[in-house]
Amino acid sequence: MNLERLPNEEKLSLCRKYYLGGFAFLPFLWLVNIVWFFREAFVKPDYTEQLQIKTYVKRSALGLLLWIVVLTTWITIFQHYRAEWGEVGDYLSFTIPLGTP
Amino acid sequence: MANNAEDIENNMDQQQTNTAPEPPQEASVARARSRGGSGAGGGGGGGGDAGGNSSGPEQNGQPPAARPPLVVETEEDEDEEQTLKYGAKHVIMLFVPVTLCMVVVVATIKSVSFYTQKDGQRLIYTPFPEDTDTVAERALNSILNATIMITVIIVMTLVLVLLYKYRCYKVIQGWLFLSSLLLLFFFSYIYLKEVFKTYNVAMDYFTLAIIIWNFGVVGMMCIHWKGPLRLQQAYLIMISALMALVFIKYLPEWTAWLILAVISVYDLLAVLCPKGPLRILVETAQERNEPIFPALIYSSTMVWLVNMADTDGPKRNSTEAASPQQETQQAPIASPTPSSPSQDDGGFTSNWISNQEHQLGPIQSTEETRREIQQMPSARPPPEDDDEERGVKLGLGDFIFYSMLVGKASATASGDWNTTLACFVAILIVSCLFWCHVRVFESPQKPISSQYATPLYVNRLIV
C-alpha cells in the first residue's frame, strides 16, 4: 500500500481507522499508525486533511506512550516479584525459568 | 557467457527494430543479466528499493513525439527490453526476502531445540513412522507418507480450482482467512513459547496475550486489508518461516526430502500442462479479469497499473493488479477499469503465480499509458517513481519451500554451516536461473507460470 497514490480523503480515513482500531488493546496498531503517517502529518506541505491526520497521529502517540508505561510497569513488577508471589506468581506465568533466581 | 553478452549487446546496438520475439528477448535477457550483475551490488543493499537503480523508464517513456508509427515499433522493442531489463533486477529484489526467511528459519532451528526434537508426533498426513528397523521399511514408509501427502495436496488443489471455477469466492476467502488466523495466532504462540523456554525467560499470561493479540491482529490487517508495504512483506516472511518450521518439525526426514522432490515436479506439471489445475486456475482468473487470492503472494513493491488502456489488446488487459483506488488517482485515459473486489489491496491483487507474464502484461500497459499520458497535455505530472511500480511477485509457497530445504539441511547436516550455505546458494542459483529462463521463453500470449511451489500454498491452507 503506497500512501503516495492515495487521495487525501482516503489517507485520512485510513489514519482514522488505524487510530480507532488501536483502542482495542492494540498499541502496536498505534505504533504502525505513527510510523506510517508521520511523513504525511509532519513533513509534507500542508493540505486540507493534514491537520486531522496530525491530530490522529499525535493521539496515537499519546496512547502508545500510555501503553508503554503501563506495560513496562507491569513487566518490571512481575519480573521482580514473581518468585515471591508463590502460587499466584506461577499461576500468572506462562513460562517459568529453570534454576534458582 | 560474458562474450555472448557483449556480442548480443553489439547486435542490439545496431538497432535492429525487428519485432521478432526471440532475439531481442534473449539479447535483453543477456543485457539484463549483465545489468543484473551490476545491479546486484546496489540491489542487494537496497532490498526492495527499486527506485534507485535505473531511470530507464522515464527516459524510454518519452519517445520523440514527431514520429508516432516508428515510435510504436521502437516502443515495443523498448517494452520488451524494459520488461526484461527489470527481470534480473527484480529477481535480485526477491533474493532479500527469501534470504531473510531462510535466515529466520535457520536461526530458529539452530537456537530453539524444539523444532528439531522428534516428539514422536506426526501430522495426520504422514501416518507411517520412520523410526523403523530396516532401511527398506523406512524407505517404504517414507514413500507411502509422501504419496499420501501429495495426494492430499493434489486433492486440495483440485478442490480449490473447482471452488474458484464455480465462483465460491466466499468459501475460499473464508478458508484463507482462517488459515492465516491459525498461522498468525496459534503458531506464533507456540513459537514464542519455545523461544522463551529456550532463553529461560519468565513471561506472564497478560503480557503474552497482549503480544500475541497485537501481532495477530495487525498481521491480519496488513495481509488481508491495508497496511504499509514493508510490514506486509515482513509478516509474509514471518508466516512463511513459521510454516516452514512446522514442516521441518513434523515431517520425518526422508518423507520431507521426497515430498520436496515430488512437489517440484508436480508443480511444474500442474502449471505447464494445459490440463494442469493451476493453469486452469490462472486462465480462469485471466478470463474473468480478476485477481485471484490475496494473502498468498509476496510482492516486492506495489504494482500500480496506471491504466488498462483499451488501446492495448485484450491480452494485456490483465487488470488484476489494479485496485479501484489506484485508478481514481491516475486516470486521464478513459478506459473502463474492471472492478476488482474491494478487499484486494494493491500488493496482492494480482494472480498468485509469481512474476513473469503477469508482469509483462501490466508493464506493457504501463509503458503505453504512461507514454500517452506524457504526450497528452495534462496538468498532472507523470509518475516519477514508476520503477517502484513494477513489483515482482513470488508465491509464498516458494518461500516455504526454500526455507524448508535450507532449514532441513541445517537441522540434519553434520558439517553444519557448510551444508546450509551450500544449500542456500544452490537454491538462489536455481531459482534465479528458473526465473530468468521463464522470462526468455515466454511470450505475452501464453502465460507461463513459474510458480513451482504453489501446492505449498494449498498445503498452507490445509494446515
GROMACS .gro file of N, CA and C in nm, chain B residues 288-435:
model
  444
  389ARG      N    1  -1.163  -1.396  -1.641
  389ARG     CA    2  -1.258  -1.313  -1.568
  389ARG      C    3  -1.198  -1.179  -1.531
  390ASN      N    4  -1.073  -1.163  -1.565
  390ASN     CA    5  -1.004  -1.038  -1.528
  390ASN      C    6  -1.012  -1.012  -1.381
  391GLU      N    7  -0.983  -1.113  -1.308
  391GLU     CA    8  -0.994  -1.098  -1.164
  391GLU      C    9  -0.863  -1.126  -1.096
  392PRO      N   10  -0.842  -1.065  -0.987
  392PRO     CA   11  -0.731  -1.108  -0.904
  392PRO      C   12  -0.767  -1.239  -0.838
  393ILE      N   13  -0.671  -1.316  -0.807
  393ILE     CA   14  -0.703  -1.448  -0.755
  393ILE      C   15  -0.715  -1.445  -0.604
  394PHE      N   16  -0.610  -1.470  -0.536
  394PHE     CA   17  -0.623  -1.476  -0.391
  394PHE      C   18  -0.530  -1.377  -0.325
  395PRO      N   19  -0.582  -1.306  -0.236
  395PRO     CA   20  -0.489  -1.225  -0.157
  395PRO      C   21  -0.418  -1.316  -0.060
  396ALA      N   22  -0.316  -1.265  -0.001
  396ALA     CA   23  -0.250  -1.332   0.111
  396ALA      C   24  -0.177  -1.458   0.071
  397LEU      N   25  -0.157  -1.482  -0.057
  397LEU     CA   26  -0.075  -1.595  -0.091
  397LEU      C   27   0.047  -1.555  -0.170
  398ILE      N   28   0.059  -1.428  -0.197
  398ILE     CA   29   0.174  -1.384  -0.276
  398ILE      C   30   0.250  -1.278  -0.201
  399TYR      N   31   0.378  -1.282  -0.224
  399TYR     CA   32   0.464  -1.177  -0.173
  399TYR      C   33   0.493  -1.083  -0.288
  400SER      N   34   0.475  -0.957  -0.264
  400SER     CA   35   0.505  -0.862  -0.370
  400SER      C   36   0.616  -0.769  -0.324
  401SER      N   37   0.713  -0.751  -0.411
  401SER     CA   38   0.827  -0.674  -0.363
  401SER      C   39   0.798  -0.525  -0.362
  402THR      N   40   0.713  -0.484  -0.452
  402THR     CA   41   0.671  -0.345  -0.443
  402THR      C   42   0.524  -0.341  -0.478
  403MET      N   43   0.470  -0.228  -0.474
  403MET     CA   44   0.333  -0.215  -0.517
  403MET      C   45   0.330  -0.219  -0.668
  404VAL      N   46   0.240  -0.295  -0.721
  404VAL     CA   47   0.224  -0.291  -0.865
  404VAL      C   48   0.109  -0.198  -0.895
  405TRP      N   49   0.145  -0.084  -0.942
  405TRP     CA   50   0.042   0.013  -0.973
  405TRP      C   51   0.023   0.016  -1.122
  406LEU      N   52  -0.089  -0.024  -1.165
  406LEU     CA   53  -0.117  -0.011  -1.306
  406LEU      C   54  -0.170   0.127  -1.328
  407VAL      N   55  -0.107   0.198  -1.416
  407VAL     CA   56  -0.157   0.332  -1.442
  407VAL      C   57  -0.298   0.322  -1.499
  408ASN      N   58  -0.308   0.248  -1.602
  408ASN     CA   59  -0.440   0.226  -1.660
  408ASN      C   60  -0.437   0.100  -1.740
  409MET      N   61  -0.548   0.039  -1.752
  409MET     CA   62  -0.553  -0.066  -1.851
  409MET      C   63  -0.611   0.000  -1.974
  410ALA      N   64  -0.525   0.059  -2.051
  410ALA     CA   65  -0.572   0.135  -2.166
  410ALA      C   66  -0.636   0.042  -2.264
  411ASP      N   67  -0.749   0.084  -2.317
  411ASP     CA   68  -0.814  -0.007  -2.408
  411ASP      C   69  -0.751  -0.004  -2.545
  412THR      N   70  -0.648   0.076  -2.559
  412THR     CA   71  -0.573   0.068  -2.684
  412THR      C   72  -0.493  -0.061  -2.689
  413ASP      N   73  -0.462  -0.114  -2.575
  413ASP     CA   74  -0.393  -0.242  -2.574
  413ASP      C   75  -0.490  -0.351  -2.608
  414GLY      N   76  -0.435  -0.460  -2.654
  414GLY     CA   77  -0.521  -0.572  -2.687
  414GLY      C   78  -0.581  -0.632  -2.562
  415PRO      N   79  -0.676  -0.718  -2.581
  415PRO     CA   80  -0.738  -0.783  -2.466
  415PRO      C   81  -0.639  -0.865  -2.387
  416LYS      N   82  -0.533  -0.910  -2.452
  416LYS     CA   83  -0.435  -0.987  -2.381
  416LYS      C   84  -0.375  -0.907  -2.268
  417ARG      N   85  -0.353  -0.784  -2.294
  417ARG     CA   86  -0.286  -0.704  -2.194
  417ARG      C   87  -0.383  -0.652  -2.091
  418ASN      N   88  -0.504  -0.688  -2.106
  418ASN     CA   89  -0.599  -0.635  -2.011
  418ASN      C   90  -0.604  -0.715  -1.885
  419SER      N   91  -0.496  -0.774  -1.850
  419SER     CA   92  -0.497  -0.843  -1.722
  419SER      C   93  -0.490  -0.737  -1.615
  420THR      N   94  -0.602  -0.702  -1.573
  420THR     CA   95  -0.611  -0.583  -1.488
  420THR      C   96  -0.600  -0.621  -1.345
  421GLU      N   97  -0.544  -0.737  -1.324
  421GLU     CA   98  -0.561  -0.789  -1.190
  421GLU      C   99  -0.495  -0.706  -1.085
  422ALA      N  100  -0.391  -0.638  -1.125
  422ALA     CA  101  -0.321  -0.566  -1.020
  422ALA      C  102  -0.384  -0.430  -0.991
  423ALA      N  103  -0.482  -0.397  -1.065
  423ALA     CA  104  -0.538  -0.264  -1.044
  423ALA      C  105  -0.639  -0.267  -0.932
  424SER      N  106  -0.628  -0.175  -0.847
  424SER     CA  107  -0.734  -0.165  -0.748
  424SER      C  108  -0.803  -0.032  -0.771
  425PRO      N  109  -0.926  -0.025  -0.734
  425PRO     CA  110  -1.004   0.094  -0.769
  425PRO      C  111  -0.941   0.224  -0.724
  426GLN      N  112  -0.880   0.220  -0.606
  426GLN     CA  113  -0.825   0.345  -0.555
  426GLN      C  114  -0.715   0.397  -0.644
  427GLN      N  115  -0.633   0.306  -0.688
  427GLN     CA  116  -0.520   0.349  -0.769
  427GLN      C  117  -0.567   0.413  -0.896
  428GLU      N  118  -0.672   0.357  -0.949
  428GLU     CA  119  -0.717   0.409  -1.076
  428GLU      C  120  -0.776   0.547  -1.061
  429THR      N  121  -0.844   0.570  -0.953
  429THR     CA  122  -0.902   0.704  -0.939
  429THR      C  123  -0.791   0.808  -0.932
  430GLN      N  124  -0.680   0.765  -0.886
  430GLN     CA  125  -0.570   0.859  -0.871
  430GLN      C  126  -0.512   0.899  -1.005
  431GLN      N  127  -0.510   0.806  -1.097
  431GLN     CA  128  -0.430   0.832  -1.215
  431GLN      C  129  -0.505   0.812  -1.343
  432ALA      N  130  -0.613   0.871  -1.362
  432ALA     CA  131  -0.694   0.820  -1.472
  432ALA      C  132  -0.718   0.909  -1.592
  433PRO      N  133  -0.620   0.968  -1.652
  433PRO     CA  134  -0.655   1.053  -1.764
  433PRO      C  135  -0.716   0.978  -1.880
  434ILE      N  136  -0.666   0.857  -1.904
  434ILE     CA  137  -0.716   0.787  -2.020
  434ILE      C  138  -0.846   0.720  -1.984
  435ALA      N  139  -0.940   0.743  -2.069
  435ALA     CA  140  -1.072   0.689  -2.036
  435ALA      C  141  -1.076   0.543  -2.074
  436SER      N  142  -1.044   0.463  -1.983
  436SER     CA  143  -1.067   0.323  -2.011
  436SER      C  144  -1.140   0.267  -1.893
  437PRO      N  145  -1.239   0.190  -1.918
  437PRO     CA  146  -1.315   0.139  -1.805
  437PRO      C  147  -1.228   0.043  -1.727
  438THR      N  148  -1.213   0.071  -1.604
  438THR     CA  149  -1.132  -0.019  -1.524
  438THR      C  150  -1.221  -0.127  -1.468
  439PRO      N  151  -1.183  -0.246  -1.491
  439PRO     CA  152  -1.268  -0.353  -1.441
  439PRO      C  153  -1.270  -0.352  -1.289
  440SER      N  154  -1.380  -0.389  -1.240
  440SER     CA  155  -1.392  -0.383  -1.095
  440SER      C  156  -1.318  -0.499  -1.034
  441SER      N  157  -1.247  -0.470  -0.933
  441SER     CA  158  -1.186  -0.580  -0.861
  441SER      C  159  -1.244  -0.578  -0.722
  442PRO      N  160  -1.248  -0.689  -0.660
  442PRO     CA  161  -1.310  -0.693  -0.527
  442PRO      C  162  -1.241  -0.596  -0.433
  443SER      N  163  -1.320  -0.530  -0.357
  443SER     CA  164  -1.265  -0.416  -0.285
  443SER      C  165  -1.166  -0.457  -0.179
  444GLN      N  166  -1.167  -0.579  -0.138
  444GLN     CA  167  -1.075  -0.609  -0.030
  444GLN      C  168  -0.936  -0.633  -0.080
  445ASP      N  169  -0.919  -0.633  -0.211
  445ASP     CA  170  -0.785  -0.662  -0.259
  445ASP      C  171  -0.699  -0.539  -0.251
  446ASP      N  172  -0.604  -0.545  -0.171
  446ASP     CA  173  -0.511  -0.434  -0.164
  446ASP      C  174  -0.407  -0.448  -0.273
  447GLY      N  175  -0.337  -0.342  -0.295
  447GLY     CA  176  -0.256  -0.331  -0.415
  447GLY      C  177  -0.151  -0.438  -0.427
  448GLY      N  178  -0.087  -0.472  -0.320
  448GLY     CA  179   0.025  -0.563  -0.337
  448GLY      C  180  -0.020  -0.701  -0.375
  449PHE      N  181  -0.138  -0.734  -0.341
  449PHE     CA  182  -0.177  -0.873  -0.357
  449PHE      C  183  -0.279  -0.894  -0.463
  450THR      N  184  -0.324  -0.791  -0.524
  450THR     CA  185  -0.440  -0.815  -0.608
  450THR      C  186  -0.409  -0.905  -0.724
  451SER      N  187  -0.286  -0.914  -0.758
  451SER     CA  188  -0.261  -0.991  -0.877
  451SER      C  189  -0.277  -1.139  -0.850
  452ASN      N  190  -0.262  -1.210  -0.960
  452ASN     CA  191  -0.266  -1.354  -0.951
  452ASN      C  192  -0.158  -1.404  -0.859
  453TRP      N  193  -0.177  -1.527  -0.825
  453TRP     CA  194  -0.088  -1.582  -0.726
  453TRP      C  195   0.029  -1.656  -0.786
  454ILE      N  196   0.041  -1.655  -0.914
  454ILE     CA  197   0.162  -1.711  -0.970
  454ILE      C  198   0.267  -1.603  -0.967
  455SER      N  199   0.389  -1.645  -0.970
  455SER     CA  200   0.488  -1.544  -0.938
  455SER      C  201   0.506  -1.444  -1.049
  456ASN      N  202   0.609  -1.408  -1.099
  456ASN     CA  203   0.615  -1.279  -1.159
  456ASN      C  204   0.574  -1.269  -1.305
  457GLN      N  205   0.626  -1.352  -1.387
  457GLN     CA  206   0.656  -1.316  -1.523
  457GLN      C  207   0.546  -1.260  -1.609
  458GLU      N  208   0.460  -1.347  -1.658
  458GLU     CA  209   0.381  -1.289  -1.764
  458GLU      C  210   0.283  -1.188  -1.711
  459HIS      N  211   0.249  -1.203  -1.589
  459HIS     CA  212   0.157  -1.103  -1.537
  459HIS      C  213   0.227  -0.972  -1.517
  460GLN      N  214   0.356  -0.982  -1.506
  460GLN     CA  215   0.430  -0.859  -1.503
  460GLN      C  216   0.441  -0.802  -1.642
  461LEU      N  217   0.461  -0.892  -1.737
  461LEU     CA  218   0.471  -0.845  -1.874
  461LEU      C  219   0.343  -0.774  -1.914
  462GLY      N  220   0.234  -0.831  -1.875
  462GLY     CA  221   0.107  -0.771  -1.910
  462GLY      C  222   0.098  -0.629  -1.856
  463PRO      N  223   0.098  -0.617  -1.727
  463PRO     CA  224   0.084  -0.481  -1.673
  463PRO      C  225   0.195  -0.389  -1.716
  464ILE      N  226   0.313  -0.439  -1.727
  464ILE     CA  227   0.422  -0.348  -1.761
  464ILE      C  228   0.400  -0.288  -1.898
  465GLN      N  229   0.359  -0.369  -1.990
  465GLN     CA  230   0.339  -0.314  -2.124
  465GLN      C  231   0.232  -0.208  -2.123
  466SER      N  232   0.132  -0.233  -2.043
  466SER     CA  233   0.029  -0.132  -2.044
  466SER      C  234   0.076  -0.007  -1.972
  467THR      N  235   0.156  -0.026  -1.870
  467THR     CA  236   0.202   0.096  -1.804
  467THR      C  237   0.288   0.177  -1.896
  468GLU      N  238   0.371   0.110  -1.970
  468GLU     CA  239   0.455   0.183  -2.064
  468GLU      C  240   0.370   0.262  -2.159
  469GLU      N  241   0.275   0.190  -2.217
  469GLU     CA  242   0.189   0.254  -2.315
  469GLU      C  243   0.118   0.374  -2.256
  470THR      N  244   0.055   0.345  -2.145
  470THR     CA  245  -0.030   0.451  -2.093
  470THR      C  246   0.051   0.567  -2.042
  471ARG      N  247   0.165   0.533  -1.989
  471ARG     CA  248   0.247   0.644  -1.941
  471ARG      C  249   0.290   0.731  -2.056
  472ARG      N  250   0.324   0.666  -2.164
  472ARG     CA  251   0.363   0.742  -2.281
  472ARG      C  252   0.251   0.831  -2.325
  473GLU      N  253   0.134   0.773  -2.325
  473GLU     CA  254   0.020   0.852  -2.370
  473GLU      C  255  -0.006   0.968  -2.277
  474ILE      N  256   0.008   0.941  -2.151
  474ILE     CA  257  -0.012   1.050  -2.056
  474ILE      C  258   0.086   1.161  -2.083
  475GLN      N  259   0.208   1.119  -2.106
  475GLN     CA  260   0.309   1.222  -2.125
  475GLN      C  261   0.288   1.300  -2.253
  476GLN      N  262   0.227   1.233  -2.348
  476GLN     CA  263   0.203   1.306  -2.472
  476GLN      C  264   0.082   1.396  -2.463
  477MET      N  265  -0.002   1.363  -2.370
  477MET     CA  266  -0.122   1.445  -2.356
  477MET      C  267  -0.090   1.568  -2.276
  478PRO      N  268  -0.153   1.677  -2.310
  478PRO     CA  269  -0.136   1.793  -2.223
  478PRO      C  270  -0.210   1.768  -2.093
  479SER      N  271  -0.134   1.753  -1.993
  479SER     CA  272  -0.200   1.719  -1.868
  479SER      C  273  -0.133   1.795  -1.756
  480ALA      N  274  -0.215   1.842  -1.666
  480ALA     CA  275  -0.157   1.918  -1.555
  480ALA      C  276  -0.086   1.826  -1.458
  481ARG      N  277  -0.127   1.702  -1.459
  481ARG     CA  278  -0.070   1.610  -1.362
  481ARG      C  279   0.068   1.567  -1.407
  482PRO      N  280   0.165   1.573  -1.322
  482PRO     CA  281   0.300   1.532  -1.364
  482PRO      C  282   0.304   1.383  -1.385
  483PRO      N  283   0.386   1.340  -1.476
  483PRO     CA  284   0.396   1.196  -1.499
  483PRO      C  285   0.450   1.128  -1.375
  484PRO      N  286   0.408   1.011  -1.354
  484PRO     CA  287   0.452   0.943  -1.230
  484PRO      C  288   0.603   0.928  -1.228
  485GLU      N  289   0.659   0.975  -1.122
  485GLU     CA  290   0.805   0.981  -1.115
  485GLU      C  291   0.866   0.847  -1.087
  486ASP      N  292   0.806   0.780  -0.995
  486ASP     CA  293   0.874   0.663  -0.943
  486ASP      C  294   0.812   0.537  -0.998
  487ASP      N  295   0.808   0.529  -1.130
  487ASP     CA  296   0.747   0.411  -1.188
  487ASP      C  297   0.832   0.288  -1.170
  488ASP      N  298   0.955   0.307  -1.139
  488ASP     CA  299   1.037   0.191  -1.109
  488ASP      C  300   0.974   0.109  -1.000
  489GLU      N  301   0.918   0.178  -0.906
  489GLU     CA  302   0.863   0.105  -0.794
  489GLU      C  303   0.735   0.037  -0.830
  490GLU      N  304   0.680   0.076  -0.944
  490GLU     CA  305   0.551   0.020  -0.976
  490GLU      C  306   0.562  -0.125  -1.014
  491ARG      N  307   0.674  -0.159  -1.074
  491ARG     CA  308   0.677  -0.294  -1.126
  491ARG      C  309   0.731  -0.385  -1.020
  492GLY      N  310   0.645  -0.421  -0.933
  492GLY     CA  311   0.689  -0.512  -0.830
  492GLY      C  312   0.701  -0.651  -0.886
  493VAL      N  313   0.769  -0.729  -0.816
  493VAL     CA  314   0.781  -0.869  -0.853
  493VAL      C  315   0.705  -0.949  -0.750
  494LYS      N  316   0.636  -1.047  -0.799
  494LYS     CA  317   0.560  -1.126  -0.706
  494LYS      C  318   0.617  -1.266  -0.700
  495LEU      N  319   0.618  -1.316  -0.583
  495LEU     CA  320   0.662  -1.453  -0.565
  495LEU      C  321   0.565  -1.518  -0.471
  496GLY      N  322   0.526  -1.636  -0.505
  496GLY     CA  323   0.431  -1.704  -0.420
  496GLY      C  324   0.492  -1.744  -0.287
  497LEU      N  325   0.408  -1.745  -0.187
  497LEU     CA  326   0.458  -1.780  -0.055
  497LEU      C  327   0.504  -1.923  -0.049
  498GLY      N  328   0.445  -2.005  -0.134
  498GLY     CA  329   0.489  -2.144  -0.136
  498GLY      C  330   0.638  -2.154  -0.163
  499ASP      N  331   0.686  -2.068  -0.250
  499ASP     CA  332   0.829  -2.069  -0.278
  499ASP      C  333   0.909  -2.039  -0.154
  500PHE      N  334   0.864  -1.940  -0.079
  500PHE     CA  335   0.935  -1.907   0.045
  500PHE      C  336   0.942  -2.027   0.137
  501ILE      N  337   0.827  -2.088   0.154
  501ILE     CA  338   0.820  -2.201   0.246
  501ILE      C  339   0.909  -2.313   0.196
  502PHE      N  340   0.900  -2.340   0.068
  502PHE     CA  341   0.977  -2.444   0.004
  502PHE      C  342   1.126  -2.425   0.027
  503TYR      N  343   1.175  -2.306  -0.008
  503TYR     CA  344   1.318  -2.281   0.007
  503TYR      C  345   1.361  -2.286   0.152
  504SER      N  346   1.280  -2.225   0.235
  504SER     CA  347   1.321  -2.221   0.376
  504SER      C  348   1.322  -2.360   0.435
  505MET      N  349   1.228  -2.441   0.389
  505MET     CA  350   1.224  -2.578   0.439
  505MET      C  351   1.350  -2.652   0.398
  506LEU      N  352   1.389  -2.635   0.273
  506LEU     CA  353   1.509  -2.700   0.226
  506LEU      C  354   1.630  -2.663   0.310
  507VAL      N  355   1.646  -2.532   0.324
  507VAL     CA  356   1.764  -2.486   0.396
  507VAL      C  357   1.756  -2.524   0.543
  508GLY      N  358   1.636  -2.514   0.598
  508GLY     CA  359   1.620  -2.549   0.739
  508GLY      C  360   1.649  -2.694   0.765
  509LYS      N  361   1.596  -2.779   0.677
  509LYS     CA  362   1.623  -2.921   0.692
  509LYS      C  363   1.772  -2.948   0.682
  510ALA      N  364   1.833  -2.881   0.584
  510ALA     CA  365   1.977  -2.903   0.566
  510ALA      C  366   2.054  -2.864   0.691
  511SER      N  367   2.015  -2.752   0.750
  511SER     CA  368   2.091  -2.709   0.866
  511SER      C  369   2.059  -2.792   0.988
  512ALA      N  370   1.937  -2.847   0.990
  512ALA     CA  371   1.900  -2.925   1.107
  512ALA      C  372   1.968  -3.060   1.109
  513THR      N  373   1.982  -3.115   0.993
  513THR     CA  374   2.027  -3.253   0.992
  513THR      C  375   2.173  -3.269   0.959
  514ALA      N  376   2.231  -3.168   0.900
  514ALA     CA  377   2.366  -3.188   0.849
  514ALA      C  378   2.467  -3.191   0.961
  515SER      N  379   2.570  -3.268   0.940
  515SER     CA  380   2.674  -3.274   1.041
  515SER      C  381   2.780  -3.168   1.016
  516GLY      N  382   2.807  -3.139   0.888
  516GLY     CA  383   2.901  -3.032   0.859
  516GLY      C  384   2.825  -2.902   0.850
  517ASP      N  385   2.768  -2.867   0.961
  517ASP     CA  386   2.661  -2.767   0.970
  517ASP      C  387   2.658  -2.655   0.868
  518TRP      N  388   2.743  -2.557   0.890
  518TRP     CA  389   2.724  -2.434   0.813
  518TRP      C  390   2.757  -2.453   0.667
  519ASN      N  391   2.851  -2.542   0.641
  519ASN     CA  392   2.884  -2.564   0.500
  519ASN      C  393   2.765  -2.611   0.422
  520THR      N  394   2.700  -2.711   0.479
  520THR     CA  395   2.583  -2.765   0.409
  520THR      C  396   2.477  -2.660   0.392
  521THR      N  397   2.452  -2.589   0.501
  521THR     CA  398   2.347  -2.488   0.495
  521THR      C  399   2.377  -2.384   0.389
  522LEU      N  400   2.500  -2.335   0.391
  522LEU     CA  401   2.534  -2.232   0.295
  522LEU      C  402   2.530  -2.284   0.153
  523ALA      N  403   2.578  -2.405   0.136
  523ALA     CA  404   2.575  -2.462   0.001
  523ALA      C  405   2.433  -2.474  -0.048
  524CYS      N  406   2.347  -2.520   0.040
  524CYS     CA  407   2.206  -2.533   0.006
  524CYS      C  408   2.148  -2.399  -0.033
  525PHE      N  409   2.178  -2.301   0.047
  525PHE     CA  410   2.127  -2.167   0.024
  525PHE      C  411   2.170  -2.115  -0.112
  526VAL      N  412   2.298  -2.127  -0.140
  526VAL     CA  413   2.350  -2.076  -0.267
  526VAL      C  414   2.288  -2.151  -0.384
  527ALA      N  415   2.276  -2.282  -0.366
  527ALA     CA  416   2.216  -2.362  -0.473
  527ALA      C  417   2.075  -2.317  -0.502
  528ILE      N  418   2.000  -2.293  -0.397
  528ILE     CA  419   1.863  -2.250  -0.416
  528ILE      C  420   1.857  -2.118  -0.491
  529LEU      N  421   1.942  -2.026  -0.451
  529LEU     CA  422   1.939  -1.895  -0.517
  529LEU      C  423   1.972  -1.909  -0.665
  530ILE      N  424   2.073  -1.990  -0.692
  530ILE     CA  425   2.113  -2.004  -0.832
  530ILE      C  426   2.003  -2.068  -0.914
  531VAL      N  427   1.949  -2.175  -0.859
  531VAL     CA  428   1.846  -2.246  -0.933
  531VAL      C  429   1.724  -2.158  -0.955
  532SER      N  430   1.683  -2.090  -0.852
  532SER     CA  431   1.563  -2.009  -0.868
  532SER      C  432   1.589  -1.893  -0.961
  533CYS      N  433   1.708  -1.839  -0.954
  533CYS     CA  434   1.742  -1.728  -1.044
  533CYS      C  435   1.739  -1.775  -1.188
  534LEU      N  436   1.802  -1.889  -1.212
  534LEU     CA  437   1.800  -1.942  -1.347
  534LEU      C  438   1.660  -1.971  -1.392
  535PHE      N  439   1.583  -2.024  -1.302
  535PHE     CA  440   1.448  -2.060  -1.336
  535PHE      C  441   1.369  -1.937  -1.377
  536TRP      N  442   1.380  -1.832  -1.296
  536TRP     CA  443   1.305  -1.712  -1.327
  536TRP      C  444   1.351  -1.650  -1.457
   0.00000   0.00000   0.00000
